[in-house]
């Protein structure tokens, strides 16, 4: 029990200590050290902020279990989580902390049968962990009673207090007794959310574990300057240059995650995407595949990746720049965990450079610039890798399985031909430089206008001017045009600029990053299945008809 001293000091009960020793925890994390005594000793509400993976569940879970009366059948703690698998994860963790206590923990989420939930609720449970929608169902049916509630916990609180959930949370809170403690835990806690949270809390304390010392130590942080249209190629080169690439890749929108994972799969990588529109069942399947490393590249949005506890990632890659420094720290905290070195990579387009510098300053991280690997170097590396891997197999004596085939082949052909043919068979076009496309220097400023191909668009710094084959004759107006683009690209209206609507067509500026996507989406939606949107040609006020041939790069 010696190494439990550190936990004992915090005031936890013998039963909690027993559970901790079974879990094999050796010492409390910072958030646990700060939260547990407070939760045990006073009655204040708490806002707790610490990075993902720092054991926030135990920080609130253990002291709460210590204050629950066993075997009453009354719900005394209600834990709210934004997604089903987070609810399941928290409930499992809570169960493991019981240390033999007669405390029932029930998970309640949509998609699960009501019957089973009714039965358990009727029998009585002490802790309920759930997602808001289904909890409200039960509250309305009167099958869930909260009159004996002592604790309400919002896990991933910033998410729970966001637009999508806030009404549900208010409704649930309105069914709880006045006298209770409200606890908020999250990895990020924007000021806006803290202000909102105060509405629901009495006297409260903020516990904040700075993320800097948690991430920066073991995470090597790199950025690459790339044009939006070169990002995919850049990503492939990075994957190919690494011996191991087990990574989360972050995109800003659901559509981008799907597009990117599909493109990666086409190129032969084991990728999958995760976002809010994916069904729960599929989501679980994808996560389990990722945990088993059958899928090694998971492309996700911030929200979809939230709270998911995956260790051992070699890389986190920001395909699109995170919204703010806090999400940057949160994202890259997924790698470099548990004493292992990890790498965080960020793609920056020229127009995003200032934002990156701001992230670097606020998060106090050191993000180093690197250049993308050259194709020649990649191919050389791949060759060296084969030679060294074959060496390893021979040294380890693992070559006996196929000696028959080897001898058969060698009876007919010289050995160099056989080996070369086998490499072609095994690696196909792996060593061909044609797999890769050219990557442009990101600073478009340095490219003289005259040397650009005639087909290329009048790209300004990070901005692309689009030609839209809809005009006043189609009842188009600037307002409608912005709405159309906005809906498809999920862009803030202020990012859509210089809108001009003429009789037969219109123009608008959008960020680089969105242009390709918009063009692709509206490919066949124009008259006679012609592309509805293409890059504007020549001068921004060109009046040429749209070309039916829009540039498409793979
Ligand atoms: P968070 O909610 O902060 O993202 P979790 O509560 O999900 O983190 O915990 C992440 C993992 O760390 C879990 O597997 C948990 O069992 C483990 N863990 C929690 N506290 C400790 C500790 N003190 N020592 C070792 N592992 C811990
Ligand atoms: Mg958590």
Coordinates of C-alpha atoms in Angstrom, one line a residue, residues 73-508:
X73 CA -31.6 3.4 -4.9
X74 CA -31.6 7.2 -5.2
X75 CA -29.8 8.9 -8.0
X76 CA -27.2 11.1 -6.2
X77 CA -24.8 11.9 -9.0
X78 CA -25.7 12.7 -12.6
X79 CA -22.8 12.9 -15.1
X80 CA -23.6 14.4 -18.5
X81 CA -21.4 13.6 -21.5
X82 CA -21.7 14.8 -25.1
X83 CA -21.5 11.5 -26.9
X84 CA -22.5 7.9 -26.3
X85 CA -19.0 6.5 -26.1
X86 CA -17.8 9.1 -23.8
X87 CA -20.7 8.3 -21.5
X88 CA -19.8 4.6 -21.7
X89 CA -16.1 5.4 -21.1
X90 CA -17.0 7.5 -18.0
X91 CA -19.4 4.9 -16.6
X92 CA -16.8 2.1 -17.0
X93 CA -14.3 4.3 -15.2
X94 CA -16.8 5.0 -12.4
X95 CA -17.6 1.3 -12.0
X96 CA -13.9 0.5 -11.7
X97 CA -13.7 3.0 -8.8
X98 CA -16.4 1.4 -6.6
X99 CA -14.0 -0.8 -4.7
X100 CA -16.8 -3.2 -3.6
X101 CA -19.3 -0.5 -2.6
X102 CA -22.9 -1.1 -3.3
X103 CA -23.3 1.7 -5.7
X104 CA -25.1 1.2 -9.0
X105 CA -23.9 3.0 -12.0
X106 CA -26.2 3.2 -15.0
X107 CA -25.4 4.5 -18.5
X108 CA -28.3 6.1 -20.3
X109 CA -28.0 7.1 -24.0
X110 CA -30.1 7.1 -27.1
X111 CA -30.2 4.1 -29.3
X112 CA -30.2 1.7 -26.3
X113 CA -33.4 -0.1 -25.4
X114 CA -35.7 1.8 -23.1
X115 CA -36.8 -1.4 -21.4
X116 CA -33.5 -2.1 -19.9
X117 CA -33.1 1.5 -18.8
X118 CA -36.6 1.5 -17.2
X119 CA -35.8 -1.7 -15.3
X120 CA -32.5 -0.5 -13.9
X121 CA -34.0 2.9 -13.0
X122 CA -36.9 1.3 -11.2
X123 CA -34.6 -1.0 -9.2
X124 CA -32.7 2.1 -8.2
X125 CA -29.2 3.3 -9.0
X126 CA -27.0 5.8 -7.3
X127 CA -25.0 7.2 -10.3
X128 CA -26.4 7.9 -13.8
X129 CA -24.1 8.7 -16.7
X130 CA -25.8 9.8 -19.9
X131 CA -26.3 11.9 -22.9
X132 CA -28.8 14.8 -22.7
X133 CA -31.4 13.7 -25.2
X134 CA -32.2 10.4 -23.6
X135 CA -32.0 11.8 -20.0
X136 CA -34.7 14.3 -20.9
X137 CA -36.9 11.5 -22.3
X138 CA -36.7 9.8 -18.9
X139 CA -37.2 13.0 -17.0
X140 CA -40.4 13.7 -19.0
X141 CA -41.7 10.1 -18.5
X142 CA -41.0 10.4 -14.8
X143 CA -38.8 7.4 -14.9
X144 CA -35.7 9.3 -13.7
X145 CA -36.0 11.2 -10.5
X146 CA -33.4 13.7 -9.4
X147 CA -34.8 14.9 -6.1
X148 CA -32.1 13.3 -4.0
X149 CA -29.3 14.5 -6.3
X150 CA -26.1 15.8 -4.7
X151 CA -23.8 16.2 -7.7
X152 CA -24.3 17.2 -11.4
X153 CA -21.2 16.9 -13.5
X154 CA -20.8 18.2 -17.0
X155 CA -18.0 16.3 -18.5
X156 CA -16.4 18.0 -21.6
X157 CA -18.2 21.0 -20.2
X158 CA -17.3 23.5 -22.9
X159 CA -19.0 21.2 -25.4
X160 CA -22.0 20.7 -23.2
X161 CA -22.5 24.4 -22.8
X162 CA -22.3 25.0 -26.5
X163 CA -25.2 26.0 -28.7
X164 CA -26.2 22.5 -29.6
X165 CA -26.7 21.3 -26.0
X166 CA -27.4 24.4 -23.9
X167 CA -31.2 24.1 -24.0
X168 CA -31.1 20.5 -23.0
X169 CA -28.7 21.2 -20.2
X170 CA -31.0 24.0 -18.9
X171 CA -33.9 21.7 -18.9
X172 CA -32.1 19.0 -17.0
X173 CA -30.7 21.4 -14.5
X174 CA -34.2 22.8 -13.9
X175 CA -35.3 19.3 -12.7
X176 CA -32.5 19.2 -10.1
X177 CA -32.8 20.3 -6.4
X178 CA -31.6 23.8 -5.5
X179 CA -29.1 22.3 -3.0
X180 CA -26.5 20.4 -5.1
X181 CA -23.0 20.8 -6.3
X182 CA -22.3 21.6 -10.0
X183 CA -19.0 20.4 -11.4
X184 CA -17.6 21.3 -14.8
X185 CA -14.7 19.4 -16.3
X186 CA -13.1 20.0 -19.6
X187 CA -9.8 20.3 -21.5
X188 CA -10.5 23.7 -22.8
X189 CA -12.6 26.4 -21.1
X190 CA -13.1 29.5 -23.2
X191 CA -13.9 32.6 -21.3
X192 CA -17.3 32.8 -22.9
X193 CA -18.2 29.3 -21.5
X194 CA -17.0 30.2 -18.0
X195 CA -19.3 33.3 -18.1
X196 CA -22.2 31.1 -19.2
X197 CA -21.4 28.5 -16.6
X198 CA -21.6 31.0 -13.8
X199 CA -25.3 31.2 -14.5
X200 CA -25.7 27.7 -13.3
X201 CA -23.3 27.7 -10.4
X202 CA -23.2 29.0 -6.8
X203 CA -20.0 29.9 -5.1
X204 CA -17.3 28.2 -7.2
X205 CA -13.7 27.6 -7.6
X206 CA -11.6 27.3 -10.8
X207 CA -8.9 24.7 -11.0
X208 CA -6.7 25.0 -13.9
X209 CA -3.8 22.8 -14.8
X210 CA -1.7 24.6 -17.3
X211 CA -1.4 22.6 -20.4
X212 CA 2.0 23.9 -21.4
X213 CA 4.1 21.6 -19.2
X214 CA 1.9 18.7 -20.1
X215 CA 2.3 18.9 -23.9
X216 CA 5.4 20.7 -24.9
X217 CA 7.9 18.5 -23.2
X218 CA 7.5 15.4 -25.3
X219 CA 5.9 16.7 -28.4
X220 CA 8.0 17.9 -31.2
X221 CA 6.2 20.7 -33.0
X222 CA 6.7 21.4 -36.6
X223 CA 4.9 23.4 -39.2
X224 CA 5.0 23.3 -43.0
X225 CA 4.1 26.2 -45.3
X226 CA 1.9 24.8 -48.0
X227 CA -0.7 26.1 -50.4
X228 CA -4.2 24.7 -49.7
X229 CA -4.2 22.9 -53.0
X230 CA -0.9 21.1 -52.1
X231 CA -1.9 19.9 -48.7
X232 CA -2.9 16.5 -49.8
X233 CA 0.4 15.8 -51.6
X234 CA 2.3 17.2 -48.6
X235 CA 0.5 14.9 -46.3
X236 CA 1.3 11.8 -48.4
X237 CA 4.9 12.8 -48.4
X238 CA 5.0 13.1 -44.7
X239 CA 3.3 9.8 -44.2
X240 CA 5.8 8.1 -46.6
X241 CA 8.8 9.6 -45.0
X242 CA 7.9 8.3 -41.5
X243 CA 8.7 4.8 -40.5
X244 CA 5.6 4.8 -38.4
X245 CA 2.6 7.0 -38.8
X246 CA -0.3 6.3 -36.4
X247 CA -2.1 9.6 -36.3
X248 CA -5.1 11.8 -35.8
X249 CA -5.5 14.2 -38.6
X250 CA -7.7 17.2 -37.9
X251 CA -9.9 19.0 -40.4
X252 CA -12.3 21.8 -39.9
X253 CA -15.4 20.4 -41.5
X254 CA -17.2 17.1 -41.8
X255 CA -17.0 17.3 -45.6
X256 CA -13.2 17.8 -45.5
X257 CA -12.7 14.8 -43.2
X258 CA -14.7 12.6 -45.6
X259 CA -12.9 13.9 -48.7
X260 CA -9.5 13.6 -47.2
X261 CA -10.0 10.1 -45.8
X262 CA -11.3 9.0 -49.2
X263 CA -8.4 10.5 -51.0
X264 CA -6.0 8.7 -48.6
X265 CA -7.8 5.4 -49.1
X266 CA -7.5 5.9 -52.9
X267 CA -3.8 6.4 -52.5
X268 CA -3.5 3.1 -50.5
X269 CA -3.4 4.2 -46.9
X270 CA -5.5 2.7 -44.1
X271 CA -7.6 5.8 -43.3
X272 CA -11.0 6.5 -41.9
X273 CA -13.0 9.6 -41.0
X274 CA -14.9 10.5 -37.9
X275 CA -17.4 13.2 -37.5
X276 CA -20.8 14.1 -36.1
X277 CA -22.8 12.7 -39.0
X278 CA -21.5 9.2 -38.7
X279 CA -23.8 6.7 -37.0
X280 CA -23.0 5.6 -33.5
X281 CA -22.5 2.0 -34.5
X282 CA -20.1 2.9 -37.3
X283 CA -18.3 5.3 -35.0
X284 CA -17.6 2.6 -32.5
X285 CA -16.4 0.3 -35.3
X286 CA -14.1 2.9 -36.6
X287 CA -12.7 3.7 -33.2
X288 CA -12.1 0.1 -32.4
X289 CA -10.3 -0.4 -35.7
X290 CA -8.2 2.6 -35.0
X291 CA -7.3 1.3 -31.5
X292 CA -6.3 -2.0 -33.0
X293 CA -4.3 0.0 -35.6
X294 CA -6.0 -1.6 -38.5
X295 CA -6.8 1.9 -39.4
X296 CA -3.7 4.0 -38.8
X297 CA -4.9 7.4 -39.9
X298 CA -8.0 8.8 -38.4
X299 CA -9.3 12.0 -40.0
X300 CA -11.5 13.8 -37.6
X301 CA -13.1 17.1 -36.6
X302 CA -12.3 18.6 -33.2
X303 CA -15.7 17.7 -31.8
X304 CA -15.7 14.1 -33.0
X305 CA -12.2 13.5 -31.6
X306 CA -13.0 15.0 -28.3
X307 CA -12.3 13.1 -25.1
X308 CA -11.5 9.9 -26.9
X309 CA -8.7 8.2 -25.1
X310 CA -6.2 6.9 -27.6
X311 CA -2.6 6.5 -26.5
X312 CA 0.5 5.8 -28.5
X313 CA -0.2 8.1 -31.4
X314 CA 3.0 8.9 -33.2
X315 CA 1.6 12.1 -34.9
X316 CA -1.1 14.6 -34.6
X317 CA -1.5 16.6 -37.8
X318 CA -3.4 19.8 -38.2
X319 CA -4.5 19.7 -41.8
X320 CA -6.4 22.8 -41.1
X321 CA -5.3 25.3 -38.5
X322 CA -7.2 25.0 -35.2
X323 CA -9.6 27.8 -34.3
X324 CA -7.6 29.1 -31.3
X325 CA -4.5 28.4 -29.2
X326 CA -6.5 26.3 -26.7
X327 CA -7.7 23.9 -29.3
X328 CA -4.1 23.7 -30.7
X329 CA -2.9 22.6 -27.3
X330 CA -5.8 20.3 -26.9
X331 CA -5.2 18.7 -30.3
X332 CA -1.5 18.1 -30.0
X333 CA -1.9 16.8 -26.4
X334 CA -3.1 13.6 -28.1
X335 CA 0.5 12.7 -28.9
X336 CA 3.6 12.7 -26.8
X337 CA 1.7 11.0 -24.0
X338 CA 2.9 8.6 -21.3
X339 CA 6.5 9.4 -21.7
X340 CA 6.6 8.7 -25.4
X341 CA 7.9 11.2 -28.0
X342 CA 5.3 12.4 -30.4
X343 CA 5.2 14.8 -33.3
X344 CA 2.7 17.5 -33.9
X345 CA 2.5 18.8 -37.5
X346 CA 0.7 21.8 -38.7
X347 CA 0.0 22.9 -42.2
X348 CA -0.1 26.6 -42.7
X349 CA -1.2 28.5 -45.9
X350 CA 0.3 31.9 -46.5
X351 CA -2.8 33.7 -45.3
X352 CA -2.8 31.7 -42.0
X353 CA 0.7 32.5 -41.1
X354 CA -0.2 35.3 -38.6
X355 CA -2.7 33.1 -36.9
X356 CA -0.1 30.4 -36.4
X357 CA 2.3 32.9 -34.8
X358 CA -0.5 33.9 -32.5
X359 CA -1.1 30.3 -31.5
X360 CA 2.6 29.9 -30.9
X361 CA 2.7 33.0 -28.7
X362 CA -0.4 32.3 -26.6
X363 CA 0.2 28.6 -26.1
X364 CA 3.9 29.3 -25.4
X365 CA 4.9 26.5 -27.7
X366 CA 7.9 26.4 -29.9
X367 CA 6.8 25.4 -33.4
X368 CA 9.6 24.9 -35.8
X369 CA 9.5 25.4 -39.5
X370 CA 10.5 22.5 -41.8
X371 CA 10.5 21.9 -45.5
X372 CA 8.6 19.0 -47.0
X373 CA 10.6 15.9 -48.1
X374 CA 11.6 15.9 -51.7
X375 CA 10.5 13.1 -53.9
X376 CA 14.1 11.9 -54.6
X377 CA 14.8 11.7 -50.9
X378 CA 11.6 9.8 -50.3
X379 CA 12.4 7.2 -52.8
X380 CA 15.9 6.8 -51.6
X381 CA 14.5 6.4 -48.1
X382 CA 12.1 3.7 -49.2
X383 CA 14.9 1.8 -50.9
X384 CA 17.0 2.0 -47.8
X385 CA 14.1 0.8 -45.7
X386 CA 13.6 -2.3 -47.8
X387 CA 17.3 -3.2 -47.6
X388 CA 17.3 -2.8 -43.9
X389 CA 14.1 -4.7 -43.4
X390 CA 15.3 -7.6 -45.5
X391 CA 18.6 -7.5 -43.6
X392 CA 16.6 -7.8 -40.3
X393 CA 14.6 -10.8 -41.6
X394 CA 17.7 -12.6 -42.7
X395 CA 19.6 -11.8 -39.4
X396 CA 16.6 -13.0 -37.4
X397 CA 16.6 -16.2 -39.5
X398 CA 13.0 -15.7 -40.6
X399 CA 13.4 -16.5 -44.2
X400 CA 12.7 -20.3 -44.2
X401 CA 9.0 -20.2 -45.2
X402 CA 9.5 -19.4 -48.9
X403 CA 12.8 -21.2 -49.7
X404 CA 10.8 -23.5 -52.1
X405 CA 9.6 -20.6 -54.2
X406 CA 13.1 -19.1 -54.1
X407 CA 14.8 -22.2 -55.3
X408 CA 12.2 -22.7 -58.0
X409 CA 12.7 -19.2 -59.3
X410 CA 16.5 -19.3 -59.0
X411 CA 16.5 -22.5 -61.1
X412 CA 15.2 -20.5 -64.0
X413 CA 16.6 -17.0 -63.6
X414 CA 19.7 -15.2 -62.3
X415 CA 19.3 -14.0 -58.7
X416 CA 19.3 -10.3 -59.4
X417 CA 16.4 -10.6 -61.8
X418 CA 14.5 -12.7 -59.4
X419 CA 14.9 -10.3 -56.5
X420 CA 14.1 -7.3 -58.6
X421 CA 11.0 -8.9 -59.9
X422 CA 9.9 -9.8 -56.4
X423 CA 10.4 -6.2 -55.3
X424 CA 8.2 -5.1 -58.2
X425 CA 5.6 -7.6 -57.3
X426 CA 5.6 -6.6 -53.6
X427 CA 5.9 -2.8 -54.0
X428 CA 4.4 -2.1 -57.4
X429 CA 4.8 1.6 -58.1
X430 CA 6.1 2.4 -54.7
X431 CA 9.4 3.7 -56.0
X432 CA 8.1 5.6 -58.9
X433 CA 8.4 9.3 -58.6
X434 CA 5.2 9.6 -60.7
X435 CA 3.1 8.8 -57.7
X436 CA 4.0 12.2 -56.4
X437 CA 2.8 15.5 -57.8
X438 CA 4.8 18.7 -57.7
X439 CA 4.4 21.0 -54.7
X440 CA 4.6 24.7 -55.3
X441 CA 6.5 27.1 -53.2
X442 CA 3.9 28.6 -50.9
X443 CA 4.9 32.2 -51.2
X444 CA 2.9 33.0 -54.3
X445 CA 4.4 36.5 -54.0
X446 CA 7.7 35.2 -55.4
X447 CA 6.1 33.6 -58.5
X448 CA 6.2 36.1 -61.3
X449 CA 2.8 36.4 -62.8
X450 CA 4.0 35.7 -66.3
X451 CA 5.4 32.4 -65.4
X452 CA 2.1 31.1 -64.2
X453 CA 0.2 28.7 -66.4
X454 CA -2.5 30.4 -68.4
X455 CA -5.1 28.1 -66.8
X456 CA -4.2 29.0 -63.3
X457 CA -6.6 31.3 -61.5
X458 CA -5.9 34.8 -60.3
X459 CA -5.1 33.7 -56.8
X460 CA -4.3 36.4 -54.4
X461 CA -2.6 35.6 -51.1
X462 CA -4.8 32.8 -49.8
X463 CA -7.8 33.9 -51.8
X464 CA -9.4 32.5 -54.9
X465 CA -11.9 34.3 -57.1
X466 CA -14.7 32.1 -58.3
X467 CA -16.9 32.4 -61.3
X468 CA -20.5 31.3 -60.6
X469 CA -22.7 30.5 -63.6
X470 CA -25.8 32.1 -62.0
X471 CA -26.8 35.7 -62.3
X472 CA -29.7 38.1 -61.9
X473 CA -31.6 36.1 -64.6
X474 CA -31.5 33.2 -62.2
X475 CA -32.9 35.4 -59.4
X476 CA -29.5 35.5 -57.8
X477 CA -28.5 38.4 -55.6
X478 CA -25.4 39.0 -53.4
X479 CA -27.2 37.9 -50.3
X480 CA -28.4 34.6 -51.9
X481 CA -25.0 33.9 -53.4
X482 CA -23.3 34.3 -50.0
X483 CA -25.9 32.0 -48.5
X484 CA -25.3 29.4 -51.2
X485 CA -21.5 29.3 -50.7
X486 CA -21.8 29.5 -47.0
X487 CA -24.1 26.5 -46.8
X488 CA -21.8 24.4 -48.8
X489 CA -18.5 25.4 -47.4
X490 CA -19.6 26.2 -43.9
X491 CA -17.8 29.4 -44.1
X492 CA -18.3 32.5 -42.1
X493 CA -20.0 35.1 -44.2
X494 CA -17.1 37.6 -43.7
X495 CA -14.7 35.2 -45.4
X496 CA -16.7 35.5 -48.7
X497 CA -15.6 38.7 -50.3
X498 CA -16.0 41.0 -53.3
X499 CA -19.3 39.6 -54.5
X500 CA -20.5 40.8 -57.9
X501 CA -23.7 39.7 -59.5
X502 CA -24.3 40.3 -63.2
X503 CA -27.2 39.3 -65.5
X504 CA -25.8 35.8 -66.4
X505 CA -23.1 35.1 -63.8
X506 CA -21.5 36.3 -60.6
X507 CA -18.1 36.5 -58.9
X508 CA -17.0 36.0 -55.3

